mmCIF file of C-alpha atoms in Angstrom:
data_model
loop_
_atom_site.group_PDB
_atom_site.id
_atom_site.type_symbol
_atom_site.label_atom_id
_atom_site.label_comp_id
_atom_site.label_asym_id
_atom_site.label_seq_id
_atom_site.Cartn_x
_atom_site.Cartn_y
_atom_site.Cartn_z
ATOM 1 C CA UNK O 1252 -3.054 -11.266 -38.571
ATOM 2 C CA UNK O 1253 -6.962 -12.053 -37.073
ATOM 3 C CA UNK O 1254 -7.268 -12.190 -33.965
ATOM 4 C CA UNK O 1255 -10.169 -14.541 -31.974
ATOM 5 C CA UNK O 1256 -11.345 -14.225 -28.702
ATOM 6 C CA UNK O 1257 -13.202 -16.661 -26.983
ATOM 7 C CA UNK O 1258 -15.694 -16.019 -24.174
ATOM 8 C CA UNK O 1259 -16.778 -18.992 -22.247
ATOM 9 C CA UNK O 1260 -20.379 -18.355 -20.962
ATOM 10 C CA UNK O 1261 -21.305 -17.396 -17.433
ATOM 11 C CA UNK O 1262 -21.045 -19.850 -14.697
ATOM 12 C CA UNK O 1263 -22.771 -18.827 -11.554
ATOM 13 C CA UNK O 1264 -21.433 -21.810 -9.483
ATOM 14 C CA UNK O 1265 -17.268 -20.817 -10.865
ATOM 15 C CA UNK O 1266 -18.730 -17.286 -9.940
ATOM 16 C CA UNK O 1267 -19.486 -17.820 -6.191
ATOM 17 C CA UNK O 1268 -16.422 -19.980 -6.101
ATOM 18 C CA UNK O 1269 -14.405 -16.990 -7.088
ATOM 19 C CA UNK O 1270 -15.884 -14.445 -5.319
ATOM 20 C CA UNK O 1271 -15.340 -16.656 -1.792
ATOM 21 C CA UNK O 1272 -12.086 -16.752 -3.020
ATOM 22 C CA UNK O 1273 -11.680 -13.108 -2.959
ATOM 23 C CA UNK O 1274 -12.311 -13.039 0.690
ATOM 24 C CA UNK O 1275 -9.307 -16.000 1.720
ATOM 25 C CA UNK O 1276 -7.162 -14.330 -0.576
ATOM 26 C CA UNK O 1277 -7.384 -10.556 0.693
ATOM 27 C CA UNK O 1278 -9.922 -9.577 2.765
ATOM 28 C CA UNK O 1279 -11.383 -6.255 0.902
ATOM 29 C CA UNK O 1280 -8.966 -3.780 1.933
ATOM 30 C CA UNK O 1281 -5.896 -1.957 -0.431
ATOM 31 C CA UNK O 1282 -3.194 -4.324 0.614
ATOM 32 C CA UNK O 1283 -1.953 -6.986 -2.180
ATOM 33 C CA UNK O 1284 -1.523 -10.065 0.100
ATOM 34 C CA UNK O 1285 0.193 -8.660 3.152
ATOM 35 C CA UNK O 1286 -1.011 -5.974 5.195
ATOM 36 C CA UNK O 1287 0.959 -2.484 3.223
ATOM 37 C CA UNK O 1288 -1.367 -0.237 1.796
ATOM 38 C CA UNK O 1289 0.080 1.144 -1.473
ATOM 39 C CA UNK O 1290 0.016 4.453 -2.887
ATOM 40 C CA UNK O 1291 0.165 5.697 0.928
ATOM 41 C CA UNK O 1292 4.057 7.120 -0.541
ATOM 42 C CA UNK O 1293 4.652 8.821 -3.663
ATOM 43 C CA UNK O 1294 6.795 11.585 -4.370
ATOM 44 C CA UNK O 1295 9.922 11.015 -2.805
ATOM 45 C CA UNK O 1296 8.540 7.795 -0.677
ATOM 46 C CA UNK O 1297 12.494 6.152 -0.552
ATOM 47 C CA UNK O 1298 13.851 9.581 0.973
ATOM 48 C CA UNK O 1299 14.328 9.616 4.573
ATOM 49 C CA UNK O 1300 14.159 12.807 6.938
ATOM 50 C CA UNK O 1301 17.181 13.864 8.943
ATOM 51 C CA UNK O 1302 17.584 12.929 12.782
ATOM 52 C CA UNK O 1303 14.602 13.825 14.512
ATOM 53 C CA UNK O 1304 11.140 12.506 15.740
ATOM 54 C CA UNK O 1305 8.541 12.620 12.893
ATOM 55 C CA UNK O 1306 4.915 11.812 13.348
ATOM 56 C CA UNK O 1307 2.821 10.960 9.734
ATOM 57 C CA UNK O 1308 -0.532 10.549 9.132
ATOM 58 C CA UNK O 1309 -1.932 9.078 6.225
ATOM 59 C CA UNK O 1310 -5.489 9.876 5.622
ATOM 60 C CA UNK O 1311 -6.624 7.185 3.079
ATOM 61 C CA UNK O 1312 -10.401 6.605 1.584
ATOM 62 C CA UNK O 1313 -11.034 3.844 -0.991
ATOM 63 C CA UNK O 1314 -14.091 3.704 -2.984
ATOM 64 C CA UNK O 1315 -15.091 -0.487 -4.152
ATOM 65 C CA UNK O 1316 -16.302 -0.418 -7.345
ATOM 66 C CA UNK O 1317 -16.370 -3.989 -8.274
ATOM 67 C CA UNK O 1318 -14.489 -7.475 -7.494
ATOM 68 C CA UNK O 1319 -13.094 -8.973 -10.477
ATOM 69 C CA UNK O 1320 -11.814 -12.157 -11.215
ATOM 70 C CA UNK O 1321 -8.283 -14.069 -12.474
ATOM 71 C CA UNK O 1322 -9.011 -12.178 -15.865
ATOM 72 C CA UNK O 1323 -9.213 -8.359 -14.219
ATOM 73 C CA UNK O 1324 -13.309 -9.213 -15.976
ATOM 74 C CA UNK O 1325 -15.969 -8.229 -12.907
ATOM 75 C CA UNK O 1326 -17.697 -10.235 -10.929
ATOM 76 C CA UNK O 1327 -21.689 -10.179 -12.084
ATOM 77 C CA UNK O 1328 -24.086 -7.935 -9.587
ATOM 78 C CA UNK O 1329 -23.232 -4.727 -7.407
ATOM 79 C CA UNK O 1330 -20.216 -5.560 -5.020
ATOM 80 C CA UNK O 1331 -19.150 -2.670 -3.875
ATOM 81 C CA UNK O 1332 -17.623 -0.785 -0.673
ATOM 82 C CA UNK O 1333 -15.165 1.613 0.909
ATOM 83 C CA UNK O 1334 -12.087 1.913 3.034
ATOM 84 C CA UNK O 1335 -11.520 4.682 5.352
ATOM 85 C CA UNK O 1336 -8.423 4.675 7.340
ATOM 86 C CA UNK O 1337 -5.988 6.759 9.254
ATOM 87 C CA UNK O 1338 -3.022 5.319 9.433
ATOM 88 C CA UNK O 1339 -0.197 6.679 12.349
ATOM 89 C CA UNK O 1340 3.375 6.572 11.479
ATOM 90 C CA UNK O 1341 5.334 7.577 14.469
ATOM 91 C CA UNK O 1342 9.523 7.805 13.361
ATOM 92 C CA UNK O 1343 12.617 8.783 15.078
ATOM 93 C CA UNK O 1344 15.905 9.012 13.215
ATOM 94 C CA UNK O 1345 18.880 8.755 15.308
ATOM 95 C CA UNK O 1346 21.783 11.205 15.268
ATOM 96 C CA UNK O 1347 24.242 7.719 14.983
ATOM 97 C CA UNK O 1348 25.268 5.468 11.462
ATOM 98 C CA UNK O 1349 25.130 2.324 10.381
ATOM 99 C CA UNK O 1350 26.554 1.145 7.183
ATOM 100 C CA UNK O 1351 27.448 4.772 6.814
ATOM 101 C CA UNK O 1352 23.440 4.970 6.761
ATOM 102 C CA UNK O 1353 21.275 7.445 8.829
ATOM 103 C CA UNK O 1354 19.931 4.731 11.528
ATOM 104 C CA UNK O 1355 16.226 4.849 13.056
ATOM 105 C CA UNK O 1356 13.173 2.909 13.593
ATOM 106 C CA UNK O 1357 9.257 3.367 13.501
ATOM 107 C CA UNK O 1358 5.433 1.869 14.641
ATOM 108 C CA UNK O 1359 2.351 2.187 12.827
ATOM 109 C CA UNK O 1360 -0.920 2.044 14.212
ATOM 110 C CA UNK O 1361 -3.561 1.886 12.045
ATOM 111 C CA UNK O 1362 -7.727 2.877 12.618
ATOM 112 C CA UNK O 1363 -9.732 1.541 9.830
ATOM 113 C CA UNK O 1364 -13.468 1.643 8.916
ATOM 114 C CA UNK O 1365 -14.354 -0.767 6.409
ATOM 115 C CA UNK O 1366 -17.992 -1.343 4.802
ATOM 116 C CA UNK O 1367 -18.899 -3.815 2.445
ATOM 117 C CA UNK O 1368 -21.804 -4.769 0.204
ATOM 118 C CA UNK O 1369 -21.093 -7.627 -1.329
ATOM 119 C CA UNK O 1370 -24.007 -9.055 -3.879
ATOM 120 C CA UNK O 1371 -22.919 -12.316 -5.294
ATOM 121 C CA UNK O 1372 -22.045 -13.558 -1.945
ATOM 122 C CA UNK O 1373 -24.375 -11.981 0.359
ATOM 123 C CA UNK O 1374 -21.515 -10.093 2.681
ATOM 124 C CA UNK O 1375 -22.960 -6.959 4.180
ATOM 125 C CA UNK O 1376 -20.381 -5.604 6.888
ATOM 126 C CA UNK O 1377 -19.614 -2.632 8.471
ATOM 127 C CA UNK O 1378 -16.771 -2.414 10.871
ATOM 128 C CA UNK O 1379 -14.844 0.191 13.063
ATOM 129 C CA UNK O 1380 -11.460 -1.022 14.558
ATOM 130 C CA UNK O 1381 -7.616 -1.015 15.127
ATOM 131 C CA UNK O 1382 -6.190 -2.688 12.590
ATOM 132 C CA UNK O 1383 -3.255 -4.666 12.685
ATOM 133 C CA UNK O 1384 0.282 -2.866 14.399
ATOM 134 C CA UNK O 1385 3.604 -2.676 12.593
ATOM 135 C CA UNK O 1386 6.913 -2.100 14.313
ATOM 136 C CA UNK O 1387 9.749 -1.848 12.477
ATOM 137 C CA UNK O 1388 13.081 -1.559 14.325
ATOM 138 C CA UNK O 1389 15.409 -0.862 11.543
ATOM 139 C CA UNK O 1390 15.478 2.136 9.149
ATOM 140 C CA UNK O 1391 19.115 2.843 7.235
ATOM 141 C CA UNK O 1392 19.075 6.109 5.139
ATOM 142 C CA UNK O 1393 21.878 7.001 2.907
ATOM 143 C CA UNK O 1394 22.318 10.715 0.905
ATOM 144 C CA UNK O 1395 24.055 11.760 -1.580
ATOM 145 C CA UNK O 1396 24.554 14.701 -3.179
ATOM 146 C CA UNK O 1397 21.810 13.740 -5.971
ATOM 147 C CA UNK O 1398 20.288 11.145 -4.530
ATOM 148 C CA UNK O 1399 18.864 9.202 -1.914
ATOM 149 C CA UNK O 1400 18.383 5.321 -0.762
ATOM 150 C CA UNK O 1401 16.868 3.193 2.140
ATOM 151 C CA UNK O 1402 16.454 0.624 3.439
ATOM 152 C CA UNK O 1403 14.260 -1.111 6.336
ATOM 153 C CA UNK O 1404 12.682 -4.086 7.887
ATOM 154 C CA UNK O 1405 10.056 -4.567 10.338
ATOM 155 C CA UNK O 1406 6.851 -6.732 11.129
ATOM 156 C CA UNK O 1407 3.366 -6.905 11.142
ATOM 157 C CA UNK O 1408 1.220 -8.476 13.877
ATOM 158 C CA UNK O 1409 -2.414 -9.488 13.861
ATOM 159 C CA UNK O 1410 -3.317 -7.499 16.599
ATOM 160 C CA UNK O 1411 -6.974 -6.687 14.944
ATOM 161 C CA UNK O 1412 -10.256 -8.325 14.975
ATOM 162 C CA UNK O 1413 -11.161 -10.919 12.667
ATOM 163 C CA UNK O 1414 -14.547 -11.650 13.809
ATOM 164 C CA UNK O 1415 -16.648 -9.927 10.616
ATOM 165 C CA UNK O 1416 -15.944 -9.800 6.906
ATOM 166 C CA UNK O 1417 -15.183 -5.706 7.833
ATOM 167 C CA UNK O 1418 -12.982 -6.260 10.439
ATOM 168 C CA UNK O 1419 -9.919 -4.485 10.506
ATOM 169 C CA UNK O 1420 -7.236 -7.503 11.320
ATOM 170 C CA UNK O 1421 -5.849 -9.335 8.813
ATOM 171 C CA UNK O 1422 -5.358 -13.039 11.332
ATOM 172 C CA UNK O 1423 -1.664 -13.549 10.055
ATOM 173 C CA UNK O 1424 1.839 -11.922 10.823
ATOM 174 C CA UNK O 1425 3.572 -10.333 7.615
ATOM 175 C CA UNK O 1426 7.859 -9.698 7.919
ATOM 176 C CA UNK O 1427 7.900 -6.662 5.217
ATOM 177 C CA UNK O 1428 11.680 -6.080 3.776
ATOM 178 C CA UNK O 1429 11.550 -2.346 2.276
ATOM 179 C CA UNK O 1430 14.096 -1.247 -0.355
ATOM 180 C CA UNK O 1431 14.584 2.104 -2.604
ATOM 181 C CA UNK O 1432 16.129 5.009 -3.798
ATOM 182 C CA UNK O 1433 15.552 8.543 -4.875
ATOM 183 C CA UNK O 1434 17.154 10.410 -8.293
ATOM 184 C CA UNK O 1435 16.993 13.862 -8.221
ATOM 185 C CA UNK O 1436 18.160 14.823 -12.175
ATOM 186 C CA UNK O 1437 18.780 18.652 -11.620
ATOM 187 C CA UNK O 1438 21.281 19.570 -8.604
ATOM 188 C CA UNK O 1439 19.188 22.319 -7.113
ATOM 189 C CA UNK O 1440 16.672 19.195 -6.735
ATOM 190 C CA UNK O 1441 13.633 20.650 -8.126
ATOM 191 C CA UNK O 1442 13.056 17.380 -10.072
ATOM 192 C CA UNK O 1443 12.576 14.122 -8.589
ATOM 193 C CA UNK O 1444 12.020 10.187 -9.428
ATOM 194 C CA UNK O 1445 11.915 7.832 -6.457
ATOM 195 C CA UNK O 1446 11.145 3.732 -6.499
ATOM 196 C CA UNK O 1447 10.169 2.335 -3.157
ATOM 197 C CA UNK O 1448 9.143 -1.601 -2.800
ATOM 198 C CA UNK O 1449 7.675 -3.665 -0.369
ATOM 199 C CA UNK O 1450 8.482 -7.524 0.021
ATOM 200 C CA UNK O 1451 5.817 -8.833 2.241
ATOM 201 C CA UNK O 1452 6.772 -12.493 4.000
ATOM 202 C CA UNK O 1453 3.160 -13.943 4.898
ATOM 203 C CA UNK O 1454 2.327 -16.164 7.844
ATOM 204 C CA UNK O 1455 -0.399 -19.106 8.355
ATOM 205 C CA UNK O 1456 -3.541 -17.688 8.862
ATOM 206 C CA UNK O 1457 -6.184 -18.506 11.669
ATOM 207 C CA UNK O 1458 -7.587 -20.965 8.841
ATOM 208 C CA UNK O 1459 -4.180 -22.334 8.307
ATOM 209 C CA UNK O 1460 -3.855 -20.779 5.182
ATOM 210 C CA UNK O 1461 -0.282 -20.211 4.142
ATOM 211 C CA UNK O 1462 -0.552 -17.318 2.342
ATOM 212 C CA UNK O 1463 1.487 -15.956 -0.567
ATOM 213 C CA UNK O 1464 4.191 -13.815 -0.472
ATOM 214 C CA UNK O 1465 3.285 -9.990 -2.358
ATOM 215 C CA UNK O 1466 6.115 -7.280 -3.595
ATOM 216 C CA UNK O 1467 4.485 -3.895 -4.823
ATOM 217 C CA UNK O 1468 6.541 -1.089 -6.108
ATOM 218 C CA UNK O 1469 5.518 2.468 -5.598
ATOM 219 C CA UNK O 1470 7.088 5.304 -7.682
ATOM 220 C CA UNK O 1471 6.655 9.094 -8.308
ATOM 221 C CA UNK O 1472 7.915 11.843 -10.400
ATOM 222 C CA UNK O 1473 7.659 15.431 -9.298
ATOM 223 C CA UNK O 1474 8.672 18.708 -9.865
ATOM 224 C CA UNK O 1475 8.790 21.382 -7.371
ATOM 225 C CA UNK O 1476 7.507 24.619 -8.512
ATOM 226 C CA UNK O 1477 9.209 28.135 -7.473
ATOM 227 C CA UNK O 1478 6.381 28.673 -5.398
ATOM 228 C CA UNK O 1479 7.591 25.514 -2.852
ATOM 229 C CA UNK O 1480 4.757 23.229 -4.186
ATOM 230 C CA UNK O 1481 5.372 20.236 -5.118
ATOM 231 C CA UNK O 1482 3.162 18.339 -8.072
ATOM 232 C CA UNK O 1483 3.680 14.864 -9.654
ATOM 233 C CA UNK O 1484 2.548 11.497 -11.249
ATOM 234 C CA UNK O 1485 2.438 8.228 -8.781
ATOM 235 C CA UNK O 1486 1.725 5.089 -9.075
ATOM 236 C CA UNK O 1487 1.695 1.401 -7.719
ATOM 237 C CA UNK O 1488 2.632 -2.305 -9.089
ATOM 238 C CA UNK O 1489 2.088 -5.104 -6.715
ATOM 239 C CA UNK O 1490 2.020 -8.884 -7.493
ATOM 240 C CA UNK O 1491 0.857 -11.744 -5.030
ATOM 241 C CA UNK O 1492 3.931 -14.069 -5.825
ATOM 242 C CA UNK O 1493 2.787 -17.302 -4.934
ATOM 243 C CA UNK O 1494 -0.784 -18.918 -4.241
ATOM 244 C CA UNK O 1495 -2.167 -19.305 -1.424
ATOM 245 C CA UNK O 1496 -1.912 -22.936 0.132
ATOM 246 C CA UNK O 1497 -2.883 -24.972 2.830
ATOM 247 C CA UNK O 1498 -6.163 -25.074 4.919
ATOM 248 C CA UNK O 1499 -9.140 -23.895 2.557
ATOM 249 C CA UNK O 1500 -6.797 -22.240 0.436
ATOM 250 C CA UNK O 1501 -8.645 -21.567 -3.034
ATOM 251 C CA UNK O 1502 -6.481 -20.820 -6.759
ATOM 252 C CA UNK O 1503 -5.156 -17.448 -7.535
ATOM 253 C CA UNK O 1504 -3.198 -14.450 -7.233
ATOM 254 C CA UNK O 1505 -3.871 -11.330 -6.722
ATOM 255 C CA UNK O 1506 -2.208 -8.505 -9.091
ATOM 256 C CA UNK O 1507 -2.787 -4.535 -8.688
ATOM 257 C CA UNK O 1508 -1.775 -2.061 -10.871
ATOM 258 C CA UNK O 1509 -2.764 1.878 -10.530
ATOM 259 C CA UNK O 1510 -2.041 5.459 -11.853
ATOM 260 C CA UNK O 1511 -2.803 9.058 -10.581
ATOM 261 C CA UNK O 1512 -1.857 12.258 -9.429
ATOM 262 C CA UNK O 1513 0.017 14.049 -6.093
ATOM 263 C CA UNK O 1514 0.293 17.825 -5.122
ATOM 264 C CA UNK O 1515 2.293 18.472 -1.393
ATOM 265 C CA UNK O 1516 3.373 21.871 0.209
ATOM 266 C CA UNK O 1517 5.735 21.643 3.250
ATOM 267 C CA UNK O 1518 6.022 25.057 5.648
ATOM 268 C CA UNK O 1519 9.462 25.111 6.846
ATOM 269 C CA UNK O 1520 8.996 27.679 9.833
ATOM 270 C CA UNK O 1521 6.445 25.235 10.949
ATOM 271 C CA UNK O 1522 7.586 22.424 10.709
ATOM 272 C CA UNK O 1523 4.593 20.913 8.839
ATOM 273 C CA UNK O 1524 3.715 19.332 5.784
ATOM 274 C CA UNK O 1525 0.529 17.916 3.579
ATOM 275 C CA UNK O 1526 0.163 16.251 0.844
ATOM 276 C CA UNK O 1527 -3.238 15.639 -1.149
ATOM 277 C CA UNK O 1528 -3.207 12.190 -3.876
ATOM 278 C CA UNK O 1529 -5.859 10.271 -5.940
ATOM 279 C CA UNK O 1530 -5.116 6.601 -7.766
ATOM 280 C CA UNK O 1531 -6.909 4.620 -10.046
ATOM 281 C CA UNK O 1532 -6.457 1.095 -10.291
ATOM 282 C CA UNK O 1533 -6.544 0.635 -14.164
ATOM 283 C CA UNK O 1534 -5.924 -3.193 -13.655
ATOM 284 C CA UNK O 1535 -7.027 -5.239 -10.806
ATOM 285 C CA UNK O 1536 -6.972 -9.399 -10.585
ATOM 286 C CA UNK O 1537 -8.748 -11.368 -7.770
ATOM 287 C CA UNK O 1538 -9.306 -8.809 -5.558
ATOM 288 C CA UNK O 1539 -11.304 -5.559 -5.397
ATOM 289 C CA UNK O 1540 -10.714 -2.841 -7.821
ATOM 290 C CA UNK O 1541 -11.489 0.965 -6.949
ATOM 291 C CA UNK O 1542 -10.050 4.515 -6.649
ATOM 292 C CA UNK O 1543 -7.939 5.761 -3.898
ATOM 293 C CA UNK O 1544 -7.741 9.792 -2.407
ATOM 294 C CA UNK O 1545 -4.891 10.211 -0.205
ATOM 295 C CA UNK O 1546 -4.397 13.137 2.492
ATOM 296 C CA UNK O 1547 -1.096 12.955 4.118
ATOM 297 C CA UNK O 1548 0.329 14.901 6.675
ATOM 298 C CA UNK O 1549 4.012 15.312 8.170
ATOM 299 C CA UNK O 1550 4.885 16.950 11.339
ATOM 300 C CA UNK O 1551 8.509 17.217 12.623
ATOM 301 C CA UNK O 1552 9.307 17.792 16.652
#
């Protein structure tokens, strides 16, 4: 069987039309169409800790390499940037049940330097800022003997700036739903595969842009070595579900896909833990495509 492709030639007015649309659809940080960063999780991301407080950072750089279009094909001329971000995951888990579930809640504050040179649209930004706050007042944990499972709810305001194309804020509210689960194959649980997704409820925008709902799945499979350290493949999947409408709302959706690798060592006597990651997005649409490096850390009071 032959195969034909067909290349339409370049249009540099559908270009600019695009790339603007880029922007309205997710302003140039990690996030699908909500406000979660993927790839933040990984091995184990759907277990949760025992009762205690827990504080996590996640130490997150993202290098723009391009903007591509509805085809994953890249936008003509150098648009490029990077995302540097801490984010701070405060979490206590209660000693009480519900659902015969571990119960406990969380708040993450995010700090976020974003700079952008975008080419085809003339965007050159450079922004340090708070980014939007998440509070999430429910967190159920189940365990089993060779598994684990959560589930969790919570929402994000727009508590950050909008007032530059770096800005931190996204300018809408997202309700994000969490749900997943965590197979450990051997029982000494030195093997591990764990699903976690994200189903992001967007708000109106300051534009009155009603903007698409996103789920992204993260997943990781790790071994832990004899040594206590843990390596492992990750990835994310995330899918903008629905267009954007409303407002200046422009056609699209934006699709991520990416692949890489995660090495963690946790010191029990300290009650400390880090975790070193790096992602490549493989397949982007409507949105920026790049490479991720993760530093995580975990420290238990």
């Amino acid at each position: 069987m032959t195969c034909l492709t067909v290349r339409t030639a370049f249009n540099p007015r559908r270009a600019l039309t695009l790339a603007a649309s880029l922007l309205l659809i997710s302003p140039a940080t990690l996030a699908v169409t909500g406000h979660y960063v993927p790839g933040v999780e990984g091995i184990k991301g759907s277990s949760v800790p025992p009762a205690g407080t827990y504080y996590r950072g996640y130490g997150v750089h993202y290098d723009i390499d391009q903007l591509n279009d509805d085809n994953g094909d890249a936008l003509p001329g150098s648009n490029t940037g990077s995302v540097t971000a801490l984010a701070n995951r405060f979490i206590h888990i209660t000693g009480k049940q519900f659902l015969n579930a571990d119960y406990g809640f969380e708040t993450i504050i995010p700090v976020q330097h974003t700079s952008l040179d975008f080419e085809l649209i003339g965007v050159d930004s450079s922004e340090t800022e708070i980014g939007d706050i998440f509070i999430g007042p429910l967190i159920l944990g189940w365990h089993g003997q060779q598994w684990d499972a959560v589930f969790a709810s919570g929402v994000w305001f727009d508590t950050g700036s909008t007032s530059e194309p770096a800005s931190a804020g996204k300018g809408y509210k997202s309700t994000m739903i969490t749900l997943g689960g965590t197979f450990y194959p051997d029982a000494a649980k030195t093997w591990s595969f764990s699903a976690l997704s994200r189903y992001e409820i967007n708000f109106d925008d300051d534009n009155g842009v009603d903007r698409g709902d996103s789920f992204l799945v993260e997943w990781g499979l790790g071994k832990r070595l004899n040594n206590g350290v843990e390596l492992g493949l990750i990835g994310y999947d995330g899918w903008q579900l629905d267009e954007n409408t409303g407002g200046d709302a422009l056609p699209g959706k934006v699709e991520k896909h990416a692949l890489g690798l995660e090495v963690g060592y946790f010191w029990p006597s300290l009650g400390f833990g880090m975790t070193g990651a790096y992602l490549n997005e493989y397949r982007v649409d409507n949105t920026t495509e790049g490479d991720l490096f993760r530093i995580g850390l975990t420290k238990i009071f």
